[in-house]
Every structure is written in C-alpha cells, then in structure tokens.
Short mmCIF file of C-alpha atoms and ligand atoms in Angstrom, two decimals:
data_model
loop_
_atom_site.label_atom_id
_atom_site.label_comp_id
_atom_site.label_asym_id
_atom_site.label_seq_id
_atom_site.Cartn_x
_atom_site.Cartn_y
_atom_site.Cartn_z
CA UNK A 27 -0.01 -0.01 0.00
CA UNK A 28 1.50 3.34 -0.95
CA UNK A 29 1.02 6.61 0.91
CA UNK A 30 -0.43 5.19 4.09
CA UNK A 31 2.12 6.21 6.72
CA UNK A 32 -0.01 7.13 9.67
CA UNK A 33 -0.52 5.03 12.75
CA UNK A 34 -3.22 5.55 15.36
CA UNK A 35 -2.05 4.47 18.79
CA UNK A 36 -4.74 3.59 21.33
CA UNK A 37 -4.16 3.12 25.02
CA UNK A 38 -7.51 1.93 26.40
CA UNK A 39 -7.59 1.94 30.18
CA UNK A 40 -10.41 1.00 32.50
CA UNK A 41 -11.72 4.57 32.65
CA UNK A 42 -10.00 6.37 29.77
CA UNK A 43 -8.90 6.05 26.16
CA UNK A 44 -5.74 7.91 25.23
CA UNK A 45 -4.87 8.25 21.60
CA UNK A 46 -2.12 9.60 19.36
CA UNK A 47 -1.94 9.87 15.62
CA UNK A 48 1.62 9.61 14.40
CA UNK A 49 2.93 9.98 10.86
CA UNK A 50 5.76 7.45 10.58
CA UNK A 51 7.23 9.33 7.69
CA UNK A 52 9.36 11.54 9.96
CA UNK A 53 7.70 10.26 13.16
CA UNK A 54 5.65 13.40 13.47
CA UNK A 55 2.84 13.55 16.07
CA UNK A 56 -0.24 14.87 14.27
CA UNK A 57 -2.65 14.69 17.19
CA UNK A 58 -2.94 13.49 20.75
CA UNK A 59 -5.83 13.39 23.16
CA UNK A 60 -7.80 11.48 25.72
CA UNK A 61 -11.39 10.65 26.48
CA UNK A 62 -11.73 10.21 30.23
CA UNK A 63 -14.31 9.25 32.84
CA UNK A 64 -15.60 6.22 30.92
CA UNK A 65 -18.43 4.55 32.80
CA UNK A 66 -18.64 7.32 35.39
CA UNK A 67 -21.82 9.33 36.06
CA UNK A 68 -21.94 12.22 33.62
CA UNK A 69 -19.00 10.76 31.70
CA UNK A 70 -18.68 8.76 28.49
CA UNK A 71 -20.85 5.65 28.48
CA UNK A 72 -18.36 3.01 27.29
CA UNK A 73 -15.29 2.35 25.19
CA UNK A 74 -17.24 2.29 21.95
CA UNK A 75 -18.58 5.76 22.72
CA UNK A 76 -15.12 6.99 23.83
CA UNK A 77 -13.54 5.85 20.59
CA UNK A 78 -16.30 7.49 18.59
CA UNK A 79 -15.63 10.74 20.44
CA UNK A 80 -11.92 10.43 19.75
CA UNK A 81 -12.71 9.78 16.07
CA UNK A 82 -14.94 12.87 15.96
CA UNK A 83 -12.24 15.02 17.50
CA UNK A 84 -9.74 13.78 14.89
CA UNK A 85 -12.23 14.34 12.06
CA UNK A 86 -12.84 17.90 13.24
CA UNK A 87 -9.12 18.46 12.79
CA UNK A 88 -9.14 17.01 9.30
CA UNK A 89 -7.58 13.78 10.48
CA UNK A 90 -10.58 11.43 10.23
CA UNK A 91 -10.07 7.73 10.70
CA UNK A 92 -11.56 7.12 7.25
CA UNK A 93 -8.41 8.62 5.78
CA UNK A 94 -6.58 6.43 3.23
CA UNK A 95 -3.37 7.66 4.88
CA UNK A 96 -4.04 5.63 7.99
CA UNK A 97 -1.91 2.47 7.74
CA UNK A 98 -2.72 0.70 10.98
CA UNK A 99 -3.95 0.93 14.55
CA UNK A 100 -1.60 0.01 17.38
CA UNK A 101 -3.03 -1.04 20.73
CA UNK A 102 -1.32 -1.08 24.05
CA UNK A 103 -2.20 -4.40 25.73
CA UNK A 104 -1.06 -4.79 29.33
CA UNK A 105 -0.72 -8.56 29.69
CA UNK A 106 0.59 -10.90 27.02
CA UNK A 107 1.36 -13.77 29.40
CA UNK A 108 3.90 -16.27 28.06
CA UNK A 109 2.01 -16.56 24.77
CA UNK A 110 2.48 -13.06 23.29
CA UNK A 111 6.13 -12.11 23.42
CA UNK A 112 6.24 -9.87 20.34
CA UNK A 113 3.92 -7.33 18.74
CA UNK A 114 1.12 -9.32 17.17
CA UNK A 115 -1.34 -8.73 14.33
CA UNK A 116 -4.80 -9.02 15.78
CA UNK A 117 -7.00 -11.90 14.57
CA UNK A 118 -10.04 -13.49 16.23
CA UNK A 119 -7.68 -16.10 17.63
CA UNK A 120 -5.30 -13.47 19.05
CA UNK A 121 -8.24 -11.62 20.59
CA UNK A 122 -9.42 -14.85 22.23
CA UNK A 123 -5.85 -15.33 23.51
CA UNK A 124 -5.83 -11.89 25.07
CA UNK A 125 -9.19 -12.70 26.62
CA UNK A 126 -7.74 -15.93 28.12
CA UNK A 127 -5.24 -13.68 30.00
CA UNK A 128 -7.91 -11.61 31.74
CA UNK A 129 -7.45 -13.47 35.08
CA UNK A 130 -3.82 -12.20 35.09
CA UNK A 131 -4.90 -8.60 34.43
CA UNK A 132 -8.54 -8.27 35.36
CA UNK A 133 -8.59 -4.46 35.27
CA UNK A 134 -6.45 -3.90 32.19
CA UNK A 135 -6.97 -6.56 29.53
CA UNK A 136 -10.79 -6.18 29.28
CA UNK A 137 -10.37 -2.45 28.54
CA UNK A 138 -7.67 -3.20 25.97
CA UNK A 139 -9.92 -5.79 24.32
CA UNK A 140 -12.79 -3.32 24.20
CA UNK A 141 -10.57 -0.81 22.42
CA UNK A 142 -9.44 -3.37 19.88
CA UNK A 143 -13.02 -4.46 19.17
CA UNK A 144 -14.25 -0.94 18.58
CA UNK A 145 -11.30 0.02 16.40
CA UNK A 146 -11.85 -3.13 14.29
CA UNK A 147 -15.50 -2.23 13.82
CA UNK A 148 -14.56 1.31 12.80
CA UNK A 149 -11.95 0.23 10.22
CA UNK A 150 -12.25 -3.52 9.58
CA UNK A 151 -9.91 -3.17 6.59
CA UNK A 152 -6.95 -1.96 8.65
CA UNK A 153 -4.31 -4.06 10.36
CA UNK A 154 -4.74 -3.81 14.15
CA UNK A 155 -1.57 -4.60 16.10
CA UNK A 156 -1.39 -5.52 19.78
CA UNK A 157 1.79 -4.31 21.52
CA UNK A 158 2.19 -5.95 24.93
CA UNK A 159 3.53 -4.29 28.08
CA UNK A 160 5.06 -7.61 29.10
CA UNK A 161 6.75 -8.47 25.78
CA UNK A 162 10.15 -6.81 26.35
CA UNK A 163 10.55 -8.86 29.54
CA UNK A 164 9.97 -12.22 27.85
CA UNK A 165 13.72 -12.66 27.57
CA UNK A 166 14.23 -12.69 31.33
CA UNK A 167 15.95 -15.99 32.17
CA UNK A 168 14.08 -18.59 34.18
CA UNK A 169 16.30 -18.02 37.22
CA UNK A 170 14.97 -14.47 37.44
CA UNK A 171 11.43 -15.10 36.15
CA UNK A 172 10.58 -17.97 38.49
CA UNK A 173 9.27 -17.51 42.02
CA UNK A 174 10.48 -20.18 44.43
CA UNK A 175 7.07 -21.79 44.90
CA UNK A 176 5.86 -25.26 44.12
CA UNK A 177 6.33 -25.76 40.40
CA UNK A 178 3.04 -27.55 39.73
CA UNK A 179 1.09 -24.76 41.50
CA UNK A 180 3.03 -22.07 39.72
CA UNK A 181 2.47 -23.66 36.33
CA UNK A 182 -1.20 -24.26 36.96
CA UNK A 183 -1.90 -20.64 37.81
CA UNK A 184 0.66 -18.95 35.53
CA UNK A 185 2.60 -17.70 38.54
CA UNK A 186 5.94 -16.17 37.37
CA UNK A 187 7.52 -12.80 36.79
CA UNK A 188 6.10 -11.14 33.63
CA UNK A 189 7.11 -7.50 34.14
CA UNK A 190 5.38 -4.41 32.77
CA UNK A 191 6.16 -0.98 31.24
CA UNK A 192 7.99 -3.00 28.63
CA UNK A 193 7.55 -0.53 25.75
CA UNK A 194 9.07 2.15 27.95
CA UNK A 195 12.02 0.00 29.08
CA UNK A 196 12.66 -1.00 25.47
CA UNK A 197 12.47 2.54 24.12
CA UNK A 198 14.51 4.09 26.94
CA UNK A 199 17.26 1.47 26.97
CA UNK A 200 17.77 1.90 23.22
CA UNK A 201 17.65 5.72 23.52
CA UNK A 202 20.29 5.51 26.26
CA UNK A 203 22.67 3.68 23.90
CA UNK A 204 21.97 6.33 21.25
CA UNK A 205 22.72 9.08 23.80
CA UNK A 206 26.05 7.38 24.53
CA UNK A 207 26.71 7.04 20.82
CA UNK A 208 26.96 3.27 21.16
CA UNK A 209 25.35 0.17 19.72
CA UNK A 210 22.56 -1.06 22.03
CA UNK A 211 24.10 -4.55 21.70
CA UNK A 212 27.21 -3.29 23.55
CA UNK A 213 25.51 -1.44 26.38
CA UNK A 214 24.26 -2.63 29.80
CA UNK A 215 21.61 -0.32 31.29
CA UNK A 216 19.54 -0.11 34.45
CA UNK A 217 16.32 1.70 33.51
CA UNK A 218 14.35 3.33 36.31
CA UNK A 219 10.84 4.08 35.06
CA UNK A 220 9.43 6.29 37.86
CA UNK A 221 5.90 7.49 37.09
CA UNK A 222 2.82 7.00 39.17
CA UNK A 223 3.55 3.32 38.56
CA UNK A 224 7.26 2.58 38.82
CA UNK A 225 9.55 -0.21 37.73
CA UNK A 226 13.23 -0.97 37.25
CA UNK A 227 14.78 -3.20 34.64
CA UNK A 228 18.22 -4.60 33.92
CA UNK A 229 18.99 -4.62 30.19
CA UNK A 230 22.07 -6.42 28.89
CA UNK A 231 23.05 -5.59 25.32
CA UNK A 232 19.46 -4.60 24.43
CA UNK A 233 17.99 -7.71 26.02
CA UNK A 234 16.01 -7.51 29.26
CA UNK A 235 17.41 -9.84 31.97
CA UNK A 236 15.49 -8.71 35.06
CA UNK A 237 12.72 -6.40 36.14
CA UNK A 238 11.12 -5.32 39.39
CA UNK A 239 7.45 -5.87 38.57
CA UNK A 240 6.21 -9.46 38.69
CA UNK A 241 3.03 -11.44 38.18
CA UNK A 242 1.28 -8.06 38.37
CA UNK A 243 2.42 -4.42 38.50
CA UNK A 244 2.29 -4.52 42.31
CA UNK A 245 5.77 -5.85 42.99
CA UNK A 246 9.00 -3.93 43.21
CA UNK A 247 9.56 -0.25 43.78
CA UNK A 248 7.47 2.01 46.02
CA UNK A 249 4.94 3.70 43.71
CA UNK A 250 2.36 6.49 43.91
CA UNK A 251 -0.36 4.29 45.41
CA UNK A 252 1.16 0.74 45.31
CA UNK A 253 3.24 -0.77 48.05
CA UNK A 254 5.76 -2.58 45.87
CA UNK A 255 7.70 -5.38 47.62
CA UNK A 256 6.38 -6.72 50.87
CA UNK A 257 6.50 -9.93 52.83
CA UNK A 258 3.72 -12.03 51.23
CA UNK A 259 2.70 -12.98 54.79
CA UNK A 260 1.44 -9.41 55.17
CA UNK A 261 -1.52 -10.52 53.06
CA UNK A 262 -2.15 -13.59 55.26
CA UNK A 263 -1.80 -11.44 58.37
CA UNK A 264 -4.35 -8.91 57.09
CA UNK A 265 -6.76 -11.78 56.35
CA UNK A 266 -6.27 -13.70 59.59
CA UNK A 267 -5.81 -10.89 62.08
CA UNK A 268 -7.33 -7.93 60.25
CA UNK A 269 -10.30 -9.88 58.90
CA UNK A 270 -9.92 -8.16 55.55
CA UNK A 271 -11.32 -9.59 52.34
CA UNK A 272 -9.34 -10.24 49.17
CA UNK A 273 -10.95 -7.17 47.56
CA UNK A 274 -10.07 -4.95 50.50
CA UNK A 275 -6.46 -6.06 50.52
CA UNK A 276 -6.26 -5.56 46.76
CA UNK A 277 -7.60 -2.04 47.19
CA UNK A 278 -5.22 -1.35 50.12
CA UNK A 279 -2.07 -2.51 48.37
CA UNK A 280 -2.80 -1.19 44.85
CA UNK A 281 -4.59 2.08 45.58
CA UNK A 282 -4.02 3.19 49.13
CA UNK A 283 -0.38 2.32 49.71
CA UNK A 284 2.95 3.52 48.35
CA UNK A 285 3.64 7.24 48.80
CA UNK A 286 -0.06 7.89 49.29
CA UNK A 287 -0.30 5.36 52.11
CA UNK A 288 2.81 6.63 53.82
CA UNK A 289 2.02 10.33 53.78
CA UNK A 290 -1.36 11.01 52.17
CA UNK A 291 0.09 12.34 48.90
CA UNK A 292 1.13 10.40 45.82
CA UNK A 293 2.52 13.30 43.82
CA UNK A 294 6.25 13.78 44.23
CA UNK A 295 5.91 17.55 43.70
CA UNK A 296 3.61 17.86 46.72
CA UNK A 297 5.85 15.62 48.77
CA UNK A 298 8.79 17.89 47.87
CA UNK A 299 6.84 20.95 49.03
CA UNK A 300 5.87 19.32 52.29
CA UNK A 301 9.41 18.22 52.99
CA UNK A 302 10.63 21.74 52.50
CA UNK A 303 8.22 22.74 55.28
CA UNK A 304 9.65 20.07 57.57
CA UNK A 305 6.75 17.61 57.25
CA UNK A 306 7.89 14.33 58.85
CA UNK A 307 5.46 11.97 57.11
CA UNK A 308 6.39 13.32 53.70
CA UNK A 309 10.06 12.92 54.60
CA UNK A 310 9.55 9.30 55.63
CA UNK A 311 7.64 8.54 52.43
CA UNK A 312 10.49 10.02 50.38
CA UNK A 313 13.10 8.04 52.37
CA UNK A 314 11.23 4.75 51.96
CA UNK A 315 10.90 5.43 48.22
CA UNK A 316 14.57 6.20 47.87
CA UNK A 317 15.72 3.28 50.00
CA UNK A 318 13.80 0.84 47.79
CA UNK A 319 15.22 2.46 44.68
CA UNK A 320 18.79 2.11 45.88
CA UNK A 321 18.21 -1.50 46.77
CA UNK A 322 17.19 -2.22 43.17
CA UNK A 323 20.12 -0.25 41.75
CA UNK A 324 22.42 -2.42 43.88
CA UNK A 325 20.65 -5.65 42.98
CA UNK A 326 20.60 -4.95 39.27
CA UNK A 327 24.24 -3.89 39.32
CA UNK A 328 25.00 -7.36 40.62
CA UNK A 329 22.67 -8.99 38.06
CA UNK A 330 24.37 -7.16 35.17
CA UNK A 331 27.94 -7.38 36.46
CA UNK A 332 28.97 -4.43 34.35
CA UNK A 333 26.74 -1.37 34.22
CA UNK A 334 27.33 1.28 31.52
CA UNK A 335 24.39 3.52 32.34
CA UNK A 336 21.59 4.12 34.79
CA UNK A 337 18.68 5.94 33.16
CA UNK A 338 15.79 7.79 34.77
CA UNK A 339 12.50 8.15 32.96
CA UNK A 340 8.74 8.94 33.37
CA UNK A 341 7.14 11.72 35.48
CA UNK A 342 9.32 11.47 38.57
CA UNK A 343 12.44 10.22 36.83
CA UNK A 344 12.42 12.95 34.21
CA UNK A 345 11.48 15.81 36.54
CA UNK A 346 12.70 15.21 40.06
CA UNK A 347 16.38 16.14 40.49
CA UNK A 348 15.94 15.45 44.21
CA UNK A 349 14.93 11.85 43.64
CA UNK A 350 17.81 11.26 41.16
CA UNK A 351 20.33 12.85 43.54
CA UNK A 352 19.17 10.94 46.56
CA UNK A 353 18.92 7.63 44.65
CA UNK A 354 22.49 7.75 43.40
CA UNK A 355 24.44 9.79 45.91
CA UNK A 356 27.50 8.22 47.57
CA UNK A 357 27.68 5.31 45.13
CA UNK A 358 31.27 5.99 44.04
CA UNK A 359 32.17 2.39 44.85
CA UNK A 360 29.69 1.32 42.19
CA UNK A 361 31.32 3.70 39.75
CA UNK A 362 28.53 6.28 39.95
CA UNK A 363 29.36 10.00 40.33
CA UNK A 364 26.54 12.45 39.86
CA UNK A 365 27.09 16.00 38.61
CA UNK A 366 24.69 18.03 40.83
CA UNK A 367 24.76 21.06 38.53
CA UNK A 368 23.85 19.01 35.45
CA UNK A 369 21.27 17.12 37.45
CA UNK A 370 19.55 20.28 38.62
CA UNK A 371 19.11 21.64 35.12
CA UNK A 372 15.58 21.06 33.80
CA UNK A 373 15.17 19.97 30.25
CA UNK A 374 12.96 18.07 27.84
CA UNK A 375 15.73 16.34 25.90
CA UNK A 376 17.67 13.17 26.70
CA UNK A 377 20.75 14.20 28.67
CA UNK A 378 23.57 13.05 30.94
CA UNK A 379 23.52 14.09 34.58
CA UNK A 380 26.67 12.29 35.75
CA UNK A 381 30.17 13.69 36.01
CA UNK A 382 32.49 13.11 33.08
CA UNK A 383 34.62 11.02 35.41
CA UNK A 384 31.75 8.69 36.31
CA UNK A 385 32.40 5.11 35.10
CA UNK A 386 28.64 4.59 34.95
CA UNK A 387 26.80 7.22 32.90
CA UNK A 388 23.67 8.54 34.53
CA UNK A 389 21.03 9.69 32.04
CA UNK A 390 17.59 11.25 31.94
CA UNK A 391 15.65 10.04 28.89
CA UNK A 392 12.02 11.10 28.33
CA UNK A 393 10.01 7.97 27.59
CA UNK A 394 7.69 7.76 24.60
CA UNK A 395 5.55 4.61 24.85
CA UNK A 396 3.20 5.79 22.07
CA UNK A 397 6.05 6.22 19.57
CA UNK A 398 7.44 2.79 20.46
CA UNK A 399 3.98 1.26 19.93
CA UNK A 400 3.64 3.11 16.62
CA UNK A 401 7.05 1.86 15.47
CA UNK A 402 6.19 -1.73 16.35
CA UNK A 403 2.79 -1.42 14.72
CA UNK A 404 4.10 0.16 11.52
CA UNK A 405 6.86 -2.37 11.16
CA UNK A 406 4.43 -5.27 11.45
CA UNK A 407 1.66 -3.69 9.35
CA UNK A 408 3.98 -2.76 6.54
CA UNK A 409 5.87 -6.12 6.60
CA UNK A 410 2.64 -8.08 6.55
CA UNK A 411 1.18 -5.91 3.82
P1 ADP B 24 1.84 7.58 34.81
O1 ADP B 24 2.42 6.40 35.50
O2 ADP B 24 0.47 7.97 35.26
O3 ADP B 24 2.05 7.58 33.31
P2 ADP B 24 3.77 9.77 34.82
O4 ADP B 24 4.95 9.12 34.21
O5 ADP B 24 3.08 10.83 34.02
O6 ADP B 24 2.71 8.75 35.37
O7 ADP B 24 4.22 10.42 36.22
C1 ADP B 24 3.30 11.06 37.04
C2 ADP B 24 4.01 11.45 38.30
O8 ADP B 24 5.19 12.23 37.99
C3 ADP B 24 3.22 12.38 39.21
O9 ADP B 24 2.38 11.65 40.07
C4 ADP B 24 4.29 13.14 39.96
O10 ADP B 24 4.58 12.44 41.14
C5 ADP B 24 5.51 13.07 39.10
N1 ADP B 24 5.91 14.39 38.58
C6 ADP B 24 5.45 15.05 37.50
N2 ADP B 24 6.10 16.22 37.37
C7 ADP B 24 6.96 16.31 38.38
C8 ADP B 24 7.89 17.26 38.84
N3 ADP B 24 8.07 18.41 38.18
N4 ADP B 24 8.64 17.00 39.94
C9 ADP B 24 8.47 15.85 40.62
N5 ADP B 24 7.60 14.90 40.25
C10 ADP B 24 6.87 15.10 39.16
#
C-alpha cells in the first residue's frame, strides 16, 4: 500500500482512552488526546462511545479515521502472558488469547480488548496490532522469572515474573545507547521508570534480563499508590488478624499504599513541598521510596555485572532532580558519580547528569511509549502488507 504512513495508537484503560496519531514518515505527532471518565456518572458511556468521540475530534481536525493515509492501529495491551512475546497482528484467535489472559490482568486486559473491538468495527480493513507491556521482559531467564514456589502450583496458575512498562524500558534502553553514541548490543543499562507506577529493569546488550514488577504491577519499587515489595505474609496477616477480604487487601495494596499510604500524597511535587516545610510523614515517604530504589540499583548492578548507564524516565524520573540525587548519591564504589549542577538543570531532551569522570553514565531520557507502539505497529503492518 502506498502513501499510508499514519498510525493511530490507542491506550484503552479502565476509565480512559488515550490516543495519538503519528505519521511514521518523519515520526511526526499529528494529534494526541484522551477521552476520560468512561463509565462514570456524567461521563462517557463506554469504550465504543469513547472511541467514537476520539474519532470525531480527529475528524474535526481534518484527521478522520476514514483517511486512506491511515496504515494501521496500534493497541497497548497490558498482559501478554507467556504466549504473546512480540507485537502481534490481531486476529479473532489473538483476541481470544488476550481474553484468556484476563485473570492475570482483570482491570487492564478487558479495557484493551474493548478498544481493539471498537477500532476493528470502525476500520475492519486496517491491520490492528497488539503491543504488549510484558513483551520486552519475555527474555528474562528462568532463574529471574521464577518464584520459588511449588512448580506444579506455579504452572497451573501462571505464577511467574512477567514484568510491565515493557515498551518504555525497550524505548529508553535503546535511547540511552543512542545518547552514549553506542550500539545497544554493547551497552548494559539499568532503567528506572518512575511514574505513578514505577519499575526498574536490567537490560544487557538490548535484552532485558530482570525487572522489578512481577506477576502483576504490584511488585518492586514503592509507587504512587502501590506498596511494591512486601513480605507475602502481610496478606495472610491482614486476612487472619485484620479480617480483611481479598478485595479490601487488593484495594489497600494497589490504591491506598505507596507514597499515598505513607504520607497522604502520591505526587512527588507535593511531597517535595511538604518536605521543604519540615513535614515528617512526607520525609519518611520520600526516604522509603529512595531506600527501595537504591536497593534495586544495587541488586541490578550485581545482576548485570557491568553497568554502563543508569537511566531515569517517566514523570518522577524525568522531573525530580531530588529523587535522582538521593537515589545515586555516595555510590562511588559502584562507579557512579553524579554532577549536581547538570542534574539540577531542567530539560525536555535526553541528557547526561553524571560527572565526566563517572564510570557509569547517569542519564535522563524522556520515555515515549506511544512512539514505540507506533514503530512496532508500523513495522508489522507494513511487513505483513
Ligand atoms: P503515569 O504512571 O500515570 O504515566 P507519569 O509518568 O506521568 O505517570 O508520572 C506522574 C508522576 O510524575 C506524578 O504523580 C508526579 O509524582 C510526578 N511528577 C510530575 N512532574 C513532576 C515534577 N516536576 N517533579 C516531581 N515529580 C513530578
């Protein structure tokens, strides 16, 4: 097909649909937007309605989805399980496969499926590509992917480390190599994706070998509202002693914990303001967050053996000089020397914030999950054309 170079990227969440229209000829972003409050009173009824609203907005800007220039639609899908380890052209069979994974991602996969269905109805002639949040982590060796629980039980229930934020870790680890002017195959990177959700990954020569999120996005770093790592017996204790239900514990650990649980705020900017006023709870939340981060930096340094770069990305990672400084201060023995002046400079571009003498480069790289999804989608749609 000639002339069709545009990709519509859809990120359908439980209560929102975010979209971007990208022209792959020059990777230019033509439009971006979101339809929010799906299923809420006074909001948009459902995903079909949300996508129609998005399509109307695009049409009003002369970018209607009926355009012959649209080459494909790329969908973010949260859980690909062990079955989907690469971007995949959507067929009925693939859709059924994504549906089979709903028990592993009960909040996310149904919304992703709804988005795919509606987009297919809108343009049945176009390739629809599913890009999985878990895919980049499919290369993690068994030693790191397995939990030490009974094998039969683990296999029966699909219990293993899948990892998430994969498109971000893939994009950012490659962009880090580019920033260093090196081939991704020669570079070992620890990527710290610190947004409202947060995860770390260890990438050896472009291949992911470990990550902090596990069966679900709950494990690992302290996040905005998620606890990250805890003794699994905490759950049993809350059941036995606290009399809490599965749903209540789920809500507690996913939505009422992390920074929010520790101090009542999940936004790092607000926590920074409160700390400056001497607020003790905000300080403790920050310290717990940083302690966990440093633990993962140490652990992934040992996993990789040789680290060439540590890269910060996403809302907190890209914007909070205080978090970056605290996370990597006094790590000279690990070859890390920050440059506080560089680190304090705000900027939108990928940049180094370590001293020239630092053996391990420290970088800030803005993530772009939509562009990564668009690239994967375009590559597959054009190849299969
Ligand atoms: P999401 O996981 O929702 O995609 P983002 O990557 O957009 O999240 O990150 C959102 C978070 O980034 C906010 O909750 C806030 O804590 C943090 N953040 C955004 N801007 C700043 C800033 N200037 N300084 C510190 N933290 C920031």
